[in-house]
Every structure is written in C-alpha cells, then in structure tokens.
Amino acid sequence: MTTPRAPKVAGIDSTVPSPPHTAAHAASLTPLAADELSPGGPLQDRLAGWVSDLTLLHELTESLIRTASLDDALRELLRAGASLVGARRGMAVLEPADGLGPVSKVGLGLAHADLGTIETVPRSVTSYGRILEGLAPLTEGALPRPIAVPDLCGEEDLDPRHREVAARLGYAASYALPLATAEAGKLGAVVWLYDEPAEPAERQRHLVGLYGRFATEHLARLLEVERARAQVSTVAEELLPSRLPRVPGVQLAARHRTGPRGGGDWYDALPLPEGALGLAVGSVSGNGPSALAAMGRLRASLRAYAVMEGEDPVAVLSDLELLLRLTEPARTATALFAYCEPQARRIVLAGAGHTPPLVIGEDRTEFVETSLSAPLGMLSCWEAPSVELSPAPGETVLLYTDGLLRRTGDPMDRAFARLHAAAASVPKADRADPGAVADHVLRTVLPDGLDAAAADGEDVVLLAARFE
C-alpha cells in the first residue's frame, strides 16, 4: 500500500520541508497534556505561529499578484523576500533557461552602478551565478537548491574578485534562491545581501521558499504575456512601412506604438505618378492576430487603389469599402486617404469615420473640416465628398488615429481639446522638423507615456507631413 500524500493547505505545497515550528511530529499524535492545551502552552504557540506565517504569506502574495510587468514583479519579489530573510539589499536576475528571453536585472538598495560592479565578478564563483549556470546542487526534483553563504570573509577559497567587490559594496553574507519550479522551469535567480555575517533561520528559509515558488509561477505567467505582446508588436511593425519615401517638397515622419493586445491601427505613405504623394491612416476593428492580418490586407489593397486612382480619394475609399464588405462582412474599419501635390502644396482628402487631420503652422492650428461619414463596412454603399486644402509653406499636416485620443482617458471632446492645445504649443525651434512636432504632441497629450496603464489595448499612430 502506498503512503497517501499529505493534503495541501491554503495553497501551500506540503511536500516542501517544514521548519520545526510548522512540522508535524509524531509526538503531536499522542494525547496532549493539560499544560499544552492551556492558553500560552506549546500548542497555542504553534498555532499562533502557523496563523502568523499564513497571514504573512497571504499578504505578500496578494501584493505580488497585483504586479502587471516583469520588472515590477521582480522588485516586489525582492522587497518581500528581504523582509522574510531579514536582509536589506538584493538583486534579481530573470534569465529563462530556454534562451528566448527577455533578460532583466533588478536591484533592491543597489544603484545601477552597483549592479554593474557585481556583474564584474565571474558568475561561476557567486551563489546566484552558480544557480544560473547550473552549478548549484540539485533537489530530488532536479531543481537547484538555495545557496547560503553566511560569512563571505570566512570563505577561504573565495575568489579574490568576489572578495574585493563584497568589501567595496559592504556586504558580508548572501542567500540565493532559484526561481524555478517543475511547471515553470528555470527562470532565474534572486540573491539577498547581508551587511554582517548572517543567514536565514530554518523558518525563514521555509517561508521564502514557499513565496519563491509562488513568485516563480507568477513570473512565468507574466513572461508568457510579455512574449506574446512582443510577437504581436513585431508582426505589426513588419506590416507597416519599413521607411518613409522621399518626395521633393515635403518632409515626413511617423510614430507608431502597438497596444498590448495588438490592435489594427496603421499608416502608409507612397509616392504616386507625377511627383504626387499618397498619405493614409486607418484602424481596423478588433484586436489580436486577426486584426493585424486584416490591417495588412486593407493597407495592401489601399496601395493598389491609390496607384490606380489616387487623385480621387473618394473613389479609393469607395473601392476599399466594397472590398471590405465583400471579403470581410463582419469587420469594420476607419480610414483617411490624402492625395498630395507637394510642389503645389495642394491636398485632396476623404475620410470614412476617421478623426480629422490637424494643420499646425505659425499662424494657425486648426482641425480640417471633413465631412461626417460612417466607417467602412457599415453601409451598403459608402460615399462622402472630398475636402481640399492648401497648407502654407512650413505648415505641418498631422494625421492620427483615435487611439491617441482614447489613451488620454478623457471624453472625446476634451481629448480633442488636449490635442489642439498640444499642437498649438509646439516650440518654434521644433516646427521645422515633423518628427519633433510628432514627439512634442505625444509628450504633451500623453504625459504618462505610451505605456501608461490607462492605454489598455489602444494603438497609437501619428503621420506628420511638413510642406516646404
């Protein structure tokens, strides 16, 4: 008969060796004396210790699961682990064993230069490096064991470089914990540094081991999300122009960021016959790989229509709407196409449910009054009148997607006002560079940056054209 496995309690794997105050001893199965059952007796003390440990682990894991990025999770891991093992400083290294990355290094109580100083020590002689290099002793499950160095100065065979760095940074002991589980694999290692010779007690090792396992699983989930985002972003970038064309009479600049879920915002700039230029921005409904694929098909189709009849933007969008309705009836899209004659500084444009362009110059900052029209794919037959404008020398026409407005988190009317104010405040020194204009608008409209949490799922596209 096989011995039954001990049950798991409150998410804690009971196969992890327990410290003395949490382990179940055979003596505990014998009848308890009256003094053990009395308040303040040994049993009461053990129960109080269990409750205290479970409460602490619950609080620390709750804080950890609220982190949404790998670096934030590593910082929280360092902070919580330091409180568990009684250390003040530490370093966490994310280095997945599969070699697919990403690789990250985060410190606690250590400056960036300090982390670089530690990295000058050969990995094979450091406790965390032995874990990362596969040189640490293994458990029965073939996972690295934690490594404690209670007194670095007392280590006779300590590498001289390691001794020098430890003296320079002022740490005298270390405790390294592998970030590895059977399910997640080997993701990295974390090491805490003590100012004086010390090492965590058995109870501390047990608690930080439990916490480390939970943290590793959380990091594995974040790693999967991060890799998926990177792949989506790479595909989106590859579907967009690799470079902007050079056309006499106009300077171009583009800024694009793919949201975490991979949206379908896009832009294009293509030279047309007789020195003309076609500019386009658009957005496909939905997100993820299917939206990216639809965006690529839509952009390729618009390029073909623009070459054939680009001087008539209404005809270009009408053809695009017919194609979308016939081939992808369940999808909608917004688009704006502008036919530009840079030498004559003449633009003819049409939009389908898209945000109006913005003209930025010395004497004016104003939105172009485009006709209201439905997005592509929403009507049985789409058509809207085109609009013609003539930018003055030195003026920049800014095309953008509504992701820029939505990322502000404001109602649309306030978002438009914010965009207008940002464009009007472009410094004179930057107006000659369309890239500087686009960067200023981004910084002003989105002061928290393109990676702000409020920007969940929203792509951002800016296409700036400065006419000479």
Short mmCIF file of C-alpha atoms in Angstrom, two decimals:
data_model
loop_
_atom_site.label_atom_id
_atom_site.label_comp_id
_atom_site.label_asym_id
_atom_site.label_seq_id
_atom_site.Cartn_x
_atom_site.Cartn_y
_atom_site.Cartn_z
CA MET A 1 0.00 0.00 0.00
CA THR A 2 1.37 3.38 -0.94
CA THR A 3 1.59 6.10 1.61
CA PRO A 4 -1.08 8.77 0.96
CA ARG A 5 0.21 12.27 0.17
CA ALA A 6 -0.37 14.93 2.77
CA PRO A 7 -3.08 17.35 1.73
CA LYS A 8 -2.27 20.89 0.57
CA VAL A 9 -3.35 23.66 2.90
CA ALA A 10 -4.19 27.19 1.73
CA GLY A 11 -2.24 26.76 -1.50
CA ILE A 12 0.97 25.69 0.25
CA ASP A 13 2.69 22.60 -1.14
CA SER A 14 3.05 20.34 1.86
CA THR A 15 5.90 18.45 0.17
CA VAL A 16 8.20 21.38 0.94
CA PRO A 17 10.20 20.53 4.07
CA SER A 18 8.65 22.28 7.03
CA PRO A 19 10.58 24.07 9.73
CA PRO A 20 10.41 22.75 13.30
CA HIS A 21 7.61 25.05 14.39
CA THR A 22 5.37 24.02 11.46
CA ALA A 23 6.31 20.35 11.09
CA ALA A 24 4.01 17.60 12.34
CA HIS A 25 5.95 15.47 14.80
CA ALA A 26 4.99 12.01 15.91
CA ALA A 27 4.78 13.32 19.44
CA SER A 28 1.91 15.52 18.38
CA LEU A 29 -0.19 12.39 17.79
CA THR A 30 -0.01 11.37 21.44
CA PRO A 31 -2.51 12.71 23.94
CA LEU A 32 -1.68 16.26 24.92
CA ALA A 33 -1.02 17.25 28.48
CA ALA A 34 -3.24 19.81 30.14
CA ASP A 35 -0.50 22.41 30.18
CA GLU A 36 -0.11 22.05 26.40
CA LEU A 37 -3.79 22.79 25.86
CA SER A 38 -3.84 25.71 28.26
CA PRO A 39 -3.59 29.28 26.95
CA GLY A 40 0.04 30.14 26.37
CA GLY A 41 1.04 26.45 26.12
CA PRO A 42 3.24 24.94 23.35
CA LEU A 43 0.24 24.01 21.18
CA GLN A 44 -1.15 27.51 21.38
CA ASP A 45 2.27 28.89 20.44
CA ARG A 46 2.49 26.59 17.43
CA LEU A 47 -0.99 27.52 16.27
CA ALA A 48 -0.19 31.19 16.65
CA GLY A 49 2.97 30.64 14.57
CA TRP A 50 1.03 28.88 11.81
CA VAL A 51 -1.55 31.65 11.67
CA SER A 52 1.13 34.31 11.62
CA ASP A 53 3.03 32.62 8.79
CA LEU A 54 -0.08 32.02 6.68
CA THR A 55 -1.22 35.60 7.18
CA LEU A 56 2.17 36.95 6.18
CA LEU A 57 2.36 34.79 3.06
CA HIS A 58 -1.16 35.79 2.10
CA GLU A 59 -0.33 39.48 2.36
CA LEU A 60 2.89 39.14 0.38
CA THR A 61 1.35 37.05 -2.41
CA GLU A 62 -1.59 39.45 -2.66
CA SER A 63 0.85 42.29 -3.28
CA LEU A 64 2.74 40.21 -5.83
CA ILE A 65 -0.24 39.26 -7.96
CA ARG A 66 -1.14 42.93 -8.35
CA THR A 67 2.04 43.49 -10.38
CA ALA A 68 1.48 43.54 -14.13
CA SER A 69 5.01 43.67 -15.54
CA LEU A 70 8.09 41.53 -15.14
CA ASP A 71 10.25 44.27 -13.61
CA ASP A 72 7.54 45.26 -11.14
CA ALA A 73 7.13 41.62 -10.11
CA LEU A 74 10.87 41.23 -9.63
CA ARG A 75 11.00 44.36 -7.46
CA GLU A 76 8.12 43.11 -5.34
CA LEU A 77 9.80 39.72 -5.05
CA LEU A 78 12.99 41.37 -3.82
CA ARG A 79 11.17 43.55 -1.33
CA ALA A 80 9.04 40.74 0.11
CA GLY A 81 11.90 38.26 0.19
CA ALA A 82 14.13 40.76 2.00
CA SER A 83 11.53 41.07 4.74
CA LEU A 84 11.31 37.28 5.02
CA VAL A 85 15.04 36.57 5.24
CA GLY A 86 15.97 39.71 7.18
CA ALA A 87 18.15 41.33 4.50
CA ARG A 88 18.34 44.92 3.33
CA ARG A 89 19.65 44.62 -0.22
CA GLY A 90 19.40 42.21 -3.08
CA MET A 91 19.37 41.53 -6.81
CA ALA A 92 17.01 39.53 -9.01
CA VAL A 93 18.02 38.19 -12.41
CA LEU A 94 15.43 36.99 -14.92
CA GLU A 95 17.11 34.70 -17.43
CA PRO A 96 14.82 31.96 -18.76
CA ALA A 97 16.64 28.71 -19.39
CA ASP A 98 15.02 28.30 -22.83
CA GLY A 99 17.07 31.26 -24.07
CA LEU A 100 14.05 33.04 -25.57
CA GLY A 101 14.26 35.99 -23.17
CA PRO A 102 13.56 38.59 -22.15
CA VAL A 103 16.51 39.06 -19.79
CA SER A 104 16.17 41.52 -16.91
CA LYS A 105 18.11 42.54 -13.83
CA VAL A 106 16.58 44.45 -10.90
CA GLY A 107 18.19 45.63 -7.67
CA LEU A 108 16.98 46.45 -4.18
CA GLY A 109 19.05 49.02 -2.31
CA LEU A 110 21.64 48.84 -5.10
CA ALA A 111 22.31 51.54 -7.67
CA HIS A 112 22.72 50.72 -11.33
CA ALA A 113 26.48 51.07 -10.95
CA ASP A 114 26.40 48.61 -8.02
CA LEU A 115 24.67 46.03 -10.18
CA GLY A 116 27.34 46.52 -12.82
CA THR A 117 30.05 46.07 -10.19
CA ILE A 118 28.53 42.77 -9.08
CA GLU A 119 28.42 41.63 -12.69
CA THR A 120 32.21 42.03 -12.93
CA VAL A 121 32.56 39.01 -10.66
CA PRO A 122 32.73 35.73 -12.62
CA ARG A 123 29.33 34.10 -12.37
CA SER A 124 30.67 30.69 -11.51
CA VAL A 125 32.01 31.94 -8.16
CA THR A 126 28.84 33.72 -6.98
CA SER A 127 25.90 31.97 -5.36
CA TYR A 128 23.29 33.34 -7.78
CA GLY A 129 25.63 32.70 -10.73
CA ARG A 130 26.05 29.05 -9.80
CA ILE A 131 22.27 28.73 -9.86
CA LEU A 132 22.01 30.41 -13.27
CA GLU A 133 24.91 28.40 -14.71
CA GLY A 134 23.52 25.08 -13.45
CA LEU A 135 26.37 24.55 -10.98
CA ALA A 136 24.25 24.56 -7.82
CA PRO A 137 23.34 21.30 -6.01
CA LEU A 138 20.02 19.86 -7.15
CA THR A 139 16.95 18.68 -5.28
CA GLU A 140 15.35 15.30 -5.89
CA GLY A 141 13.19 17.02 -8.50
CA ALA A 142 16.31 18.19 -10.42
CA LEU A 143 15.76 21.80 -9.39
CA PRO A 144 18.56 24.00 -7.98
CA ARG A 145 18.81 24.30 -4.22
CA PRO A 146 19.10 27.65 -2.43
CA ILE A 147 22.67 28.64 -1.57
CA ALA A 148 23.56 30.36 1.70
CA VAL A 149 26.95 31.99 2.25
CA PRO A 150 26.83 33.07 5.92
CA ASP A 151 30.30 34.64 6.03
CA LEU A 152 31.98 35.72 2.83
CA CYS A 153 35.12 36.88 4.60
CA GLY A 154 35.43 33.50 6.29
CA GLU A 155 35.37 31.62 2.97
CA GLU A 156 38.97 30.54 2.44
CA ASP A 157 38.50 29.67 -1.24
CA LEU A 158 36.51 32.83 -2.08
CA ASP A 159 37.52 34.33 -5.40
CA PRO A 160 39.66 37.47 -4.87
CA ARG A 161 37.49 39.49 -7.24
CA HIS A 162 34.39 38.48 -5.30
CA ARG A 163 36.04 39.42 -2.02
CA GLU A 164 37.02 42.82 -3.43
CA VAL A 165 33.52 43.60 -4.71
CA ALA A 166 31.91 42.49 -1.45
CA ALA A 167 34.21 44.79 0.50
CA ARG A 168 33.55 47.69 -1.85
CA LEU A 169 29.77 47.36 -1.64
CA GLY A 170 29.79 46.49 2.03
CA TYR A 171 28.04 43.12 2.16
CA ALA A 172 29.29 40.19 4.22
CA ALA A 173 26.83 37.35 3.54
CA SER A 174 24.30 36.27 0.96
CA TYR A 175 21.34 33.97 0.43
CA ALA A 176 20.47 32.97 -3.14
CA LEU A 177 17.15 31.45 -4.16
CA PRO A 178 16.43 29.84 -7.54
CA LEU A 179 13.40 31.00 -9.48
CA ALA A 180 12.44 27.56 -10.69
CA THR A 181 9.60 25.08 -10.44
CA ALA A 182 8.78 21.86 -12.26
CA GLU A 183 5.93 23.56 -14.13
CA ALA A 184 7.58 26.89 -14.99
CA GLY A 185 11.13 25.62 -15.49
CA LYS A 186 14.20 27.67 -14.61
CA LEU A 187 13.54 31.38 -14.94
CA GLY A 188 16.40 32.96 -13.00
CA ALA A 189 17.67 33.59 -9.50
CA VAL A 190 17.44 36.12 -6.70
CA VAL A 191 20.10 36.88 -4.09
CA TRP A 192 19.77 38.88 -0.87
CA LEU A 193 22.81 40.52 0.68
CA TYR A 194 23.52 41.00 4.40
CA ASP A 195 25.61 43.81 5.82
CA GLU A 196 27.00 41.49 8.52
CA PRO A 197 27.71 37.74 8.60
CA ALA A 198 24.29 36.09 8.83
CA GLU A 199 22.00 33.52 7.30
CA PRO A 200 18.23 32.97 7.42
CA ALA A 201 16.86 30.61 10.06
CA GLU A 202 15.09 27.41 9.06
CA ARG A 203 11.67 29.03 9.44
CA GLN A 204 12.74 31.95 7.23
CA ARG A 205 14.08 29.60 4.57
CA HIS A 206 10.85 27.66 4.57
CA LEU A 207 8.70 30.78 4.15
CA VAL A 208 10.86 32.36 1.46
CA GLY A 209 10.91 29.01 -0.35
CA LEU A 210 7.12 28.90 -0.44
CA TYR A 211 6.94 32.50 -1.53
CA GLY A 212 9.62 31.94 -4.17
CA ARG A 213 7.64 29.11 -5.74
CA PHE A 214 4.53 31.23 -5.96
CA ALA A 215 6.56 34.14 -7.36
CA THR A 216 8.11 31.89 -10.00
CA GLU A 217 4.70 30.75 -11.24
CA HIS A 218 3.54 34.38 -11.36
CA LEU A 219 6.66 35.38 -13.29
CA ALA A 220 6.04 32.52 -15.73
CA ARG A 221 2.57 33.87 -16.48
CA LEU A 222 3.88 37.41 -16.96
CA LEU A 223 6.67 36.06 -19.15
CA GLU A 224 4.16 34.33 -21.41
CA VAL A 225 2.15 37.54 -21.74
CA GLU A 226 5.28 39.61 -22.42
CA ARG A 227 6.44 37.25 -25.15
CA ALA A 228 3.03 37.28 -26.78
CA ARG A 229 3.00 41.08 -26.74
CA ALA A 230 6.47 41.22 -28.27
CA GLN A 231 5.44 38.86 -31.05
CA VAL A 232 2.31 40.86 -31.82
CA SER A 233 4.27 44.11 -31.82
CA THR A 234 6.87 42.63 -34.17
CA VAL A 235 4.21 41.43 -36.61
CA ALA A 236 2.50 44.83 -36.52
CA GLU A 237 5.76 46.66 -37.23
CA GLU A 238 6.54 44.34 -40.13
CA LEU A 239 3.15 45.05 -41.70
CA LEU A 240 3.84 48.80 -41.72
CA PRO A 241 6.26 50.73 -43.96
CA SER A 242 9.89 49.95 -43.21
CA ARG A 243 10.81 53.51 -44.25
CA LEU A 244 9.08 56.63 -45.48
CA PRO A 245 9.55 57.79 -49.08
CA ARG A 246 11.48 60.92 -50.00
CA VAL A 247 9.38 63.21 -52.14
CA PRO A 248 10.53 66.74 -53.09
CA GLY A 249 8.56 69.48 -51.36
CA VAL A 250 7.54 67.54 -48.25
CA GLN A 251 9.15 66.04 -45.15
CA LEU A 252 7.57 63.02 -43.46
CA ALA A 253 7.74 61.48 -40.00
CA ALA A 254 5.72 58.68 -38.38
CA ARG A 255 5.25 57.43 -34.85
CA HIS A 256 3.55 54.12 -34.09
CA ARG A 257 3.01 52.04 -30.97
CA THR A 258 1.11 48.77 -30.86
CA GLY A 259 -1.11 48.24 -27.82
CA PRO A 260 -0.62 45.24 -25.54
CA ARG A 261 -3.41 43.28 -27.24
CA GLY A 262 -2.30 44.10 -30.79
CA GLY A 263 -4.75 46.43 -32.48
CA GLY A 264 -5.23 47.21 -36.14
CA ASP A 265 -4.11 50.86 -36.47
CA TRP A 266 -1.93 51.55 -39.49
CA TYR A 267 -0.44 54.26 -41.70
CA ASP A 268 1.07 54.49 -45.15
CA ALA A 269 2.94 56.92 -47.39
CA LEU A 270 3.59 56.05 -51.01
CA PRO A 271 4.94 58.03 -53.97
CA LEU A 272 2.50 58.38 -56.87
CA PRO A 273 2.96 59.35 -60.53
CA GLU A 274 3.91 62.94 -61.49
CA GLY A 275 5.54 63.70 -58.15
CA ALA A 276 2.38 63.17 -56.11
CA LEU A 277 2.20 61.53 -52.70
CA GLY A 278 -0.46 59.40 -51.05
CA LEU A 279 -0.89 59.55 -47.27
CA ALA A 280 -3.20 57.23 -45.37
CA VAL A 281 -4.08 56.29 -41.81
CA GLY A 282 -6.72 53.87 -40.60
CA SER A 283 -7.93 51.50 -37.95
CA VAL A 284 -9.45 48.02 -38.22
CA SER A 285 -11.99 46.85 -35.66
CA GLY A 286 -10.91 44.20 -33.18
CA ASN A 287 -7.51 43.27 -31.85
CA GLY A 288 -5.07 40.40 -31.85
CA PRO A 289 -3.66 38.41 -34.78
CA SER A 290 -6.88 38.52 -36.81
CA ALA A 291 -7.00 42.33 -36.64
CA LEU A 292 -3.34 42.53 -37.65
CA ALA A 293 -3.97 40.27 -40.65
CA ALA A 294 -6.99 42.33 -41.70
CA MET A 295 -4.94 45.51 -41.31
CA GLY A 296 -2.25 44.11 -43.61
CA ARG A 297 -4.79 43.16 -46.27
CA LEU A 298 -6.54 46.53 -46.07
CA ARG A 299 -3.32 48.51 -46.35
CA ALA A 300 -2.12 46.46 -49.33
CA SER A 301 -5.45 46.95 -51.10
CA LEU A 302 -5.44 50.71 -50.49
CA ARG A 303 -1.96 50.96 -52.02
CA ALA A 304 -3.22 49.30 -55.19
CA TYR A 305 -6.28 51.55 -55.43
CA ALA A 306 -4.15 54.63 -54.72
CA VAL A 307 -1.81 53.86 -57.62
CA MET A 308 -4.76 53.39 -59.99
CA GLU A 309 -6.96 56.33 -58.95
CA GLY A 310 -5.21 58.16 -56.15
CA GLU A 311 -6.14 61.60 -57.42
CA ASP A 312 -9.73 60.80 -56.39
CA PRO A 313 -9.65 59.89 -52.67
CA VAL A 314 -13.40 59.23 -52.65
CA ALA A 315 -13.00 56.57 -55.35
CA VAL A 316 -10.11 54.99 -53.42
CA LEU A 317 -12.15 54.66 -50.23
CA SER A 318 -15.24 53.51 -52.16
CA ASP A 319 -13.27 50.67 -53.72
CA LEU A 320 -11.83 49.83 -50.32
CA GLU A 321 -15.28 49.76 -48.74
CA LEU A 322 -16.62 47.44 -51.46
CA LEU A 323 -13.68 45.06 -50.99
CA LEU A 324 -14.13 45.02 -47.20
CA ARG A 325 -17.87 44.41 -47.47
CA LEU A 326 -17.42 41.51 -49.91
CA THR A 327 -14.43 39.78 -48.31
CA GLU A 328 -14.88 40.55 -44.59
CA PRO A 329 -18.53 41.40 -43.98
CA ALA A 330 -18.21 41.06 -40.19
CA ARG A 331 -15.46 43.68 -39.90
CA THR A 332 -15.48 47.47 -39.98
CA ALA A 333 -12.67 49.97 -40.41
CA THR A 334 -12.00 53.68 -40.42
CA ALA A 335 -9.67 55.23 -42.97
CA LEU A 336 -8.44 58.55 -44.27
CA PHE A 337 -6.68 58.98 -47.60
CA ALA A 338 -4.99 62.17 -48.79
CA TYR A 339 -3.73 62.83 -52.33
CA CYS A 340 -0.92 65.39 -52.05
CA GLU A 341 0.83 67.51 -54.69
CA PRO A 342 3.80 68.77 -52.65
CA GLN A 343 5.12 71.20 -55.25
CA ALA A 344 1.74 72.93 -55.49
CA ARG A 345 1.07 72.46 -51.76
CA ARG A 346 -2.35 71.02 -52.58
CA ILE A 347 -4.10 68.22 -50.69
CA VAL A 348 -7.35 66.45 -51.54
CA LEU A 349 -8.56 64.08 -48.86
CA ALA A 350 -11.53 61.99 -47.84
CA GLY A 351 -12.30 60.18 -44.60
CA ALA A 352 -14.51 57.28 -43.60
CA GLY A 353 -15.43 57.61 -39.93
CA HIS A 354 -11.91 58.81 -39.17
CA THR A 355 -10.61 61.62 -36.98
CA PRO A 356 -9.95 64.91 -38.84
CA PRO A 357 -6.37 65.94 -39.69
CA LEU A 358 -4.73 68.80 -37.83
CA VAL A 359 -2.87 71.66 -39.56
CA ILE A 360 -0.04 73.11 -37.47
CA GLY A 361 1.66 76.35 -38.52
CA GLU A 362 2.94 79.71 -37.39
CA ASP A 363 -0.38 81.47 -37.95
CA ARG A 364 -2.90 78.71 -37.31
CA THR A 365 -3.53 75.43 -35.54
CA GLU A 366 -6.84 74.00 -36.66
CA PHE A 367 -8.64 70.80 -37.50
CA VAL A 368 -9.58 70.20 -41.13
CA GLU A 369 -13.35 70.27 -41.58
CA THR A 370 -14.00 66.87 -43.12
CA SER A 371 -17.49 65.59 -43.90
CA LEU A 372 -19.07 63.25 -41.39
CA SER A 373 -19.30 59.74 -42.77
CA ALA A 374 -19.71 56.21 -41.50
CA PRO A 375 -16.76 53.81 -41.16
CA LEU A 376 -16.12 51.36 -43.95
CA GLY A 377 -18.26 48.24 -43.85
CA MET A 378 -21.24 49.79 -42.07
CA LEU A 379 -23.31 50.97 -45.04
CA SER A 380 -24.48 49.16 -48.16
CA CYS A 381 -22.77 51.82 -50.24
CA TRP A 382 -20.24 54.29 -48.88
CA GLU A 383 -19.55 57.70 -50.39
CA ALA A 384 -18.66 61.11 -48.99
CA PRO A 385 -17.40 64.33 -50.55
CA SER A 386 -13.71 65.09 -50.54
CA VAL A 387 -12.08 68.15 -48.99
CA GLU A 388 -9.31 70.27 -50.49
CA LEU A 389 -6.81 72.36 -48.56
CA SER A 390 -3.63 74.27 -49.28
CA PRO A 391 -1.06 74.24 -46.47
CA ALA A 392 1.18 77.29 -46.29
CA PRO A 393 4.96 76.92 -46.54
CA GLY A 394 6.30 75.47 -43.29
CA GLU A 395 2.95 74.09 -42.12
CA THR A 396 2.62 70.51 -40.93
CA VAL A 397 -0.42 68.34 -41.54
CA LEU A 398 -0.84 65.77 -38.78
CA LEU A 399 -2.78 62.56 -39.43
CA TYR A 400 -3.50 60.29 -36.45
CA THR A 401 -5.76 57.50 -35.21
CA ASP A 402 -8.30 57.75 -32.42
CA GLY A 403 -6.07 55.60 -30.21
CA LEU A 404 -4.15 58.78 -29.41
CA LEU A 405 -7.34 60.37 -28.08
CA ARG A 406 -8.57 57.28 -26.24
CA ARG A 407 -5.27 56.83 -24.44
CA THR A 408 -5.84 60.11 -22.63
CA GLY A 409 -8.79 58.57 -20.78
CA ASP A 410 -10.78 61.78 -21.31
CA PRO A 411 -14.12 62.19 -23.10
CA MET A 412 -13.60 62.76 -26.81
CA ASP A 413 -14.35 66.48 -26.75
CA ARG A 414 -11.75 67.05 -24.02
CA ALA A 415 -9.29 64.75 -25.79
CA PHE A 416 -9.64 66.81 -28.99
CA ALA A 417 -9.08 69.98 -26.96
CA ARG A 418 -5.96 68.47 -25.40
CA LEU A 419 -4.63 67.50 -28.82
CA HIS A 420 -5.27 71.01 -30.18
CA ALA A 421 -3.53 72.62 -27.22
CA ALA A 422 -0.54 70.30 -27.62
CA ALA A 423 -0.20 71.15 -31.31
CA ALA A 424 -0.51 74.87 -30.64
CA SER A 425 2.28 74.70 -28.06
CA VAL A 426 4.92 73.21 -30.37
CA PRO A 427 8.08 75.34 -29.91
CA LYS A 428 9.16 77.38 -32.91
CA ALA A 429 12.50 75.58 -32.94
CA ASP A 430 10.72 72.25 -33.49
CA ARG A 431 8.28 73.33 -36.20
CA ALA A 432 10.82 72.76 -38.97
CA ASP A 433 11.06 69.06 -38.08
CA PRO A 434 7.92 66.91 -38.46
CA GLY A 435 9.43 64.26 -36.18
CA ALA A 436 9.94 66.84 -33.42
CA VAL A 437 6.35 68.03 -33.91
CA ALA A 438 5.02 64.48 -33.54
CA ASP A 439 7.18 63.83 -30.47
CA HIS A 440 6.03 67.06 -28.79
CA VAL A 441 2.40 66.21 -29.41
CA LEU A 442 2.87 62.73 -27.96
CA ARG A 443 4.66 64.00 -24.86
CA THR A 444 2.05 66.67 -24.24
CA VAL A 445 -1.09 64.68 -24.95
CA LEU A 446 0.17 61.59 -23.11
CA PRO A 447 2.33 62.90 -20.25
CA ASP A 448 2.39 59.44 -18.63
CA GLY A 449 3.89 57.92 -21.76
CA LEU A 450 2.71 55.46 -24.39
CA ASP A 451 2.92 52.55 -21.96
CA ALA A 452 0.52 54.02 -19.41
CA ALA A 453 -1.89 51.56 -17.79
CA ALA A 454 -4.85 53.66 -18.95
CA ALA A 455 -3.87 52.82 -22.52
CA ASP A 456 -5.08 49.26 -22.33
CA GLY A 457 -5.27 47.81 -25.83
CA GLU A 458 -5.08 51.09 -27.75
CA ASP A 459 -2.71 51.56 -30.68
CA VAL A 460 -1.32 54.99 -31.50
CA VAL A 461 -0.40 56.26 -34.98
CA LEU A 462 0.85 59.71 -35.96
CA LEU A 463 1.86 60.64 -39.50
CA ALA A 464 3.25 64.17 -39.91
CA ALA A 465 3.85 65.85 -43.29
CA ARG A 466 5.61 69.25 -43.38
CA PHE A 467 5.27 71.15 -46.62
CA GLU A 468 8.14 73.34 -47.77
#
